[in-house]
Amino acid sequence: MKLTRAITFGILIWIIGVSLYAFSYYVPMLENAEQQANIWLSIVVVPIVWLGAKLYYKNGVHTHGLITGLVFFTISAILDALITVPFTILPYGGSYNDFFVDFGFWFIGLEFIITTMVYWYLKVHRKRIHATH
């Protein structure tokens, strides 16, 4: 595993995700802006993680998608703990517990892992199998 590379793309995924999450507040579609932002993030996280996986695996890395997805998600969770929660949750009366036990957080984490695994299986693993035959 190219850990530095995985961490770099994990950070990039988080930055893009947080930016799109924040941007969704400026395009009101639902009455509940927070619910809208969470729905929006759960939709856009799939192509963002797919792009991150594509960039990570671009130079011939073969690390299993489960491991890469876990690294991407762990980086996101660490950045959420260091930046998102203190600056966007705590000032409004929320807590770390509220953030990290929320179903949406874990659903998006599952999306990180599944998307990376699917990318690995379709674009990395299959290519290696076909190359050996």
PDB file of C-alpha atoms in Angstrom:
ATOM      1  CA  MET A   1       0.000   0.000   0.000  1.00  0.00           C
ATOM      2  CA  LYS A   2       1.147   3.496  -0.792  1.00  0.00           C
ATOM      3  CA  LEU A   3      -0.015   4.994   2.512  1.00  0.00           C
ATOM      4  CA  THR A   4       1.070   8.571   1.799  1.00  0.00           C
ATOM      5  CA  ARG A   5      -0.740   8.421  -1.546  1.00  0.00           C
ATOM      6  CA  ALA A   6      -3.902   7.007   0.079  1.00  0.00           C
ATOM      7  CA  ILE A   7      -3.826   9.677   2.799  1.00  0.00           C
ATOM      8  CA  THR A   8      -3.367  12.423   0.184  1.00  0.00           C
ATOM      9  CA  PHE A   9      -6.370  11.254  -1.823  1.00  0.00           C
ATOM     10  CA  GLY A  10      -8.353  10.733   1.388  1.00  0.00           C
ATOM     11  CA  ILE A  11      -7.725  14.386   2.248  1.00  0.00           C
ATOM     12  CA  LEU A  12      -8.705  15.451  -1.269  1.00  0.00           C
ATOM     13  CA  ILE A  13     -11.941  13.438  -1.049  1.00  0.00           C
ATOM     14  CA  TRP A  14     -12.738  15.067   2.299  1.00  0.00           C
ATOM     15  CA  ILE A  15     -12.057  18.598   1.003  1.00  0.00           C
ATOM     16  CA  ILE A  16     -14.267  18.104  -2.052  1.00  0.00           C
ATOM     17  CA  GLY A  17     -16.996  16.462   0.036  1.00  0.00           C
ATOM     18  CA  VAL A  18     -17.040  19.205   2.669  1.00  0.00           C
ATOM     19  CA  SER A  19     -17.032  21.883  -0.048  1.00  0.00           C
ATOM     20  CA  LEU A  20     -19.998  20.326  -1.856  1.00  0.00           C
ATOM     21  CA  TYR A  21     -21.795  19.793   1.456  1.00  0.00           C
ATOM     22  CA  ALA A  22     -21.377  23.484   2.319  1.00  0.00           C
ATOM     23  CA  PHE A  23     -22.333  24.571  -1.207  1.00  0.00           C
ATOM     24  CA  SER A  24     -25.615  22.659  -0.962  1.00  0.00           C
ATOM     25  CA  TYR A  25     -26.818  25.172   1.648  1.00  0.00           C
ATOM     26  CA  TYR A  26     -26.787  27.847  -1.078  1.00  0.00           C
ATOM     27  CA  VAL A  27     -29.120  25.883  -3.355  1.00  0.00           C
ATOM     28  CA  PRO A  28     -32.291  25.551  -1.305  1.00  0.00           C
ATOM     29  CA  MET A  29     -34.451  22.661  -2.472  1.00  0.00           C
ATOM     30  CA  LEU A  30     -35.807  21.307   0.813  1.00  0.00           C
ATOM     31  CA  GLU A  31     -37.180  23.177   3.772  1.00  0.00           C
ATOM     32  CA  ASN A  32     -34.673  21.493   6.083  1.00  0.00           C
ATOM     33  CA  ALA A  33     -31.260  22.697   4.848  1.00  0.00           C
ATOM     34  CA  GLU A  34     -29.295  20.259   7.034  1.00  0.00           C
ATOM     35  CA  GLN A  35     -31.271  17.275   5.775  1.00  0.00           C
ATOM     36  CA  GLN A  36     -30.782  18.514   2.213  1.00  0.00           C
ATOM     37  CA  ALA A  37     -27.012  18.810   2.743  1.00  0.00           C
ATOM     38  CA  ASN A  38     -26.833  15.290   4.182  1.00  0.00           C
ATOM     39  CA  ILE A  39     -28.826  13.832   1.280  1.00  0.00           C
ATOM     40  CA  TRP A  40     -26.674  15.765  -1.187  1.00  0.00           C
ATOM     41  CA  LEU A  41     -23.463  14.506   0.424  1.00  0.00           C
ATOM     42  CA  SER A  42     -24.664  10.904   0.390  1.00  0.00           C
ATOM     43  CA  ILE A  43     -25.262  11.246  -3.360  1.00  0.00           C
ATOM     44  CA  VAL A  44     -22.075  13.082  -4.355  1.00  0.00           C
ATOM     45  CA  VAL A  45     -19.738  11.044  -2.153  1.00  0.00           C
ATOM     46  CA  VAL A  46     -19.947   8.086  -4.564  1.00  0.00           C
ATOM     47  CA  PRO A  47     -18.454   9.886  -7.601  1.00  0.00           C
ATOM     48  CA  ILE A  48     -15.969  11.742  -5.373  1.00  0.00           C
ATOM     49  CA  VAL A  49     -14.668   8.509  -3.836  1.00  0.00           C
ATOM     50  CA  TRP A  50     -14.690   6.852  -7.275  1.00  0.00           C
ATOM     51  CA  LEU A  51     -12.462   9.680  -8.538  1.00  0.00           C
ATOM     52  CA  GLY A  52     -10.201   9.340  -5.493  1.00  0.00           C
ATOM     53  CA  ALA A  53      -9.896   5.587  -6.091  1.00  0.00           C
ATOM     54  CA  LYS A  54      -9.176   6.180  -9.779  1.00  0.00           C
ATOM     55  CA  LEU A  55      -6.383   8.594  -8.906  1.00  0.00           C
ATOM     56  CA  TYR A  56      -5.007   6.318  -6.186  1.00  0.00           C
ATOM     57  CA  TYR A  57      -4.869   3.237  -8.418  1.00  0.00           C
ATOM     58  CA  LYS A  58      -3.643   5.160 -11.474  1.00  0.00           C
ATOM     59  CA  ASN A  59       0.040   4.258 -11.063  1.00  0.00           C
ATOM     60  CA  GLY A  60      -0.332   0.503 -10.776  1.00  0.00           C
ATOM     61  CA  VAL A  61      -1.093   0.176  -7.063  1.00  0.00           C
ATOM     62  CA  HIS A  62      -2.906  -3.092  -6.321  1.00  0.00           C
ATOM     63  CA  THR A  63      -3.932  -2.691  -2.654  1.00  0.00           C
ATOM     64  CA  HIS A  64      -7.279  -4.351  -1.971  1.00  0.00           C
ATOM     65  CA  GLY A  65     -10.169  -1.895  -2.233  1.00  0.00           C
ATOM     66  CA  LEU A  66     -11.357  -2.698   1.295  1.00  0.00           C
ATOM     67  CA  ILE A  67      -8.068  -1.474   2.758  1.00  0.00           C
ATOM     68  CA  THR A  68      -8.001   1.636   0.562  1.00  0.00           C
ATOM     69  CA  GLY A  69     -11.639   2.419   1.361  1.00  0.00           C
ATOM     70  CA  LEU A  70     -10.958   2.060   5.078  1.00  0.00           C
ATOM     71  CA  VAL A  71      -7.990   4.445   4.796  1.00  0.00           C
ATOM     72  CA  PHE A  72     -10.097   6.992   2.856  1.00  0.00           C
ATOM     73  CA  PHE A  73     -12.871   6.766   5.460  1.00  0.00           C
ATOM     74  CA  THR A  74     -10.467   6.908   8.419  1.00  0.00           C
ATOM     75  CA  ILE A  75      -8.838  10.052   7.037  1.00  0.00           C
ATOM     76  CA  SER A  76     -12.264  11.606   6.581  1.00  0.00           C
ATOM     77  CA  ALA A  77     -13.280  10.693  10.139  1.00  0.00           C
ATOM     78  CA  ILE A  78     -10.050  12.156  11.558  1.00  0.00           C
ATOM     79  CA  LEU A  79     -10.545  15.398   9.629  1.00  0.00           C
ATOM     80  CA  ASP A  80     -14.164  15.509  10.780  1.00  0.00           C
ATOM     81  CA  ALA A  81     -13.004  15.111  14.391  1.00  0.00           C
ATOM     82  CA  LEU A  82     -10.336  17.814  14.014  1.00  0.00           C
ATOM     83  CA  ILE A  83     -12.183  20.321  11.823  1.00  0.00           C
ATOM     84  CA  THR A  84     -15.841  19.588  11.057  1.00  0.00           C
ATOM     85  CA  VAL A  85     -17.092  18.903  14.572  1.00  0.00           C
ATOM     86  CA  PRO A  86     -15.253  21.714  16.394  1.00  0.00           C
ATOM     87  CA  PHE A  87     -16.160  24.356  13.819  1.00  0.00           C
ATOM     88  CA  THR A  88     -19.620  23.328  12.598  1.00  0.00           C
ATOM     89  CA  ILE A  89     -21.199  21.099  15.255  1.00  0.00           C
ATOM     90  CA  LEU A  90     -19.980  22.209  18.676  1.00  0.00           C
ATOM     91  CA  PRO A  91     -20.747  25.934  18.209  1.00  0.00           C
ATOM     92  CA  TYR A  92     -24.407  25.080  17.588  1.00  0.00           C
ATOM     93  CA  GLY A  93     -24.860  22.908  20.657  1.00  0.00           C
ATOM     94  CA  GLY A  94     -23.984  19.553  19.102  1.00  0.00           C
ATOM     95  CA  SER A  95     -21.383  17.131  20.330  1.00  0.00           C
ATOM     96  CA  TYR A  96     -18.839  14.659  19.042  1.00  0.00           C
ATOM     97  CA  ASN A  97     -21.215  11.933  20.134  1.00  0.00           C
ATOM     98  CA  ASP A  98     -24.094  13.435  18.112  1.00  0.00           C
ATOM     99  CA  PHE A  99     -21.908  13.544  15.018  1.00  0.00           C
ATOM    100  CA  PHE A 100     -20.240  10.154  15.267  1.00  0.00           C
ATOM    101  CA  VAL A 101     -23.294   8.094  16.232  1.00  0.00           C
ATOM    102  CA  ASP A 102     -25.435   9.612  13.493  1.00  0.00           C
ATOM    103  CA  PHE A 103     -26.687   7.085  10.936  1.00  0.00           C
ATOM    104  CA  GLY A 104     -25.725   9.432   8.085  1.00  0.00           C
ATOM    105  CA  PHE A 105     -22.078   9.434   9.141  1.00  0.00           C
ATOM    106  CA  TRP A 106     -21.890   5.639   9.073  1.00  0.00           C
ATOM    107  CA  PHE A 107     -23.936   5.396   5.883  1.00  0.00           C
ATOM    108  CA  ILE A 108     -21.483   7.701   4.115  1.00  0.00           C
ATOM    109  CA  GLY A 109     -18.595   5.699   5.596  1.00  0.00           C
ATOM    110  CA  LEU A 110     -20.098   2.555   4.133  1.00  0.00           C
ATOM    111  CA  GLU A 111     -20.388   4.341   0.790  1.00  0.00           C
ATOM    112  CA  PHE A 112     -16.658   5.197   0.987  1.00  0.00           C
ATOM    113  CA  ILE A 113     -15.725   1.576   1.542  1.00  0.00           C
ATOM    114  CA  ILE A 114     -18.148  -0.018  -0.937  1.00  0.00           C
ATOM    115  CA  THR A 115     -17.361   2.489  -3.697  1.00  0.00           C
ATOM    116  CA  THR A 116     -13.624   1.909  -3.315  1.00  0.00           C
ATOM    117  CA  MET A 117     -14.101  -1.860  -3.251  1.00  0.00           C
ATOM    118  CA  VAL A 118     -16.264  -1.795  -6.378  1.00  0.00           C
ATOM    119  CA  TYR A 119     -13.712   0.394  -8.165  1.00  0.00           C
ATOM    120  CA  TRP A 120     -10.896  -1.964  -7.131  1.00  0.00           C
ATOM    121  CA  TYR A 121     -12.819  -5.034  -8.227  1.00  0.00           C
ATOM    122  CA  LEU A 122     -13.895  -3.611 -11.601  1.00  0.00           C
ATOM    123  CA  LYS A 123     -10.811  -1.617 -12.567  1.00  0.00           C
ATOM    124  CA  VAL A 124      -7.846  -3.157 -10.739  1.00  0.00           C
ATOM    125  CA  HIS A 125      -8.558  -6.768  -9.816  1.00  0.00           C
ATOM    126  CA  ARG A 126     -10.272  -7.699 -13.091  1.00  0.00           C
ATOM    127  CA  LYS A 127      -7.512  -6.083 -15.132  1.00  0.00           C
ATOM    128  CA  ARG A 128      -4.877  -8.108 -13.250  1.00  0.00           C
ATOM    129  CA  ILE A 129      -6.838 -11.341 -13.757  1.00  0.00           C
ATOM    130  CA  HIS A 130      -7.287 -10.679 -17.477  1.00  0.00           C
ATOM    131  CA  ALA A 131      -3.605  -9.770 -17.835  1.00  0.00           C
ATOM    132  CA  THR A 132      -2.554 -13.166 -16.477  1.00  0.00           C
ATOM    133  CA  HIS A 133      -4.739 -15.114 -18.930  1.00  0.00           C
TER     134      HIS A 133
END
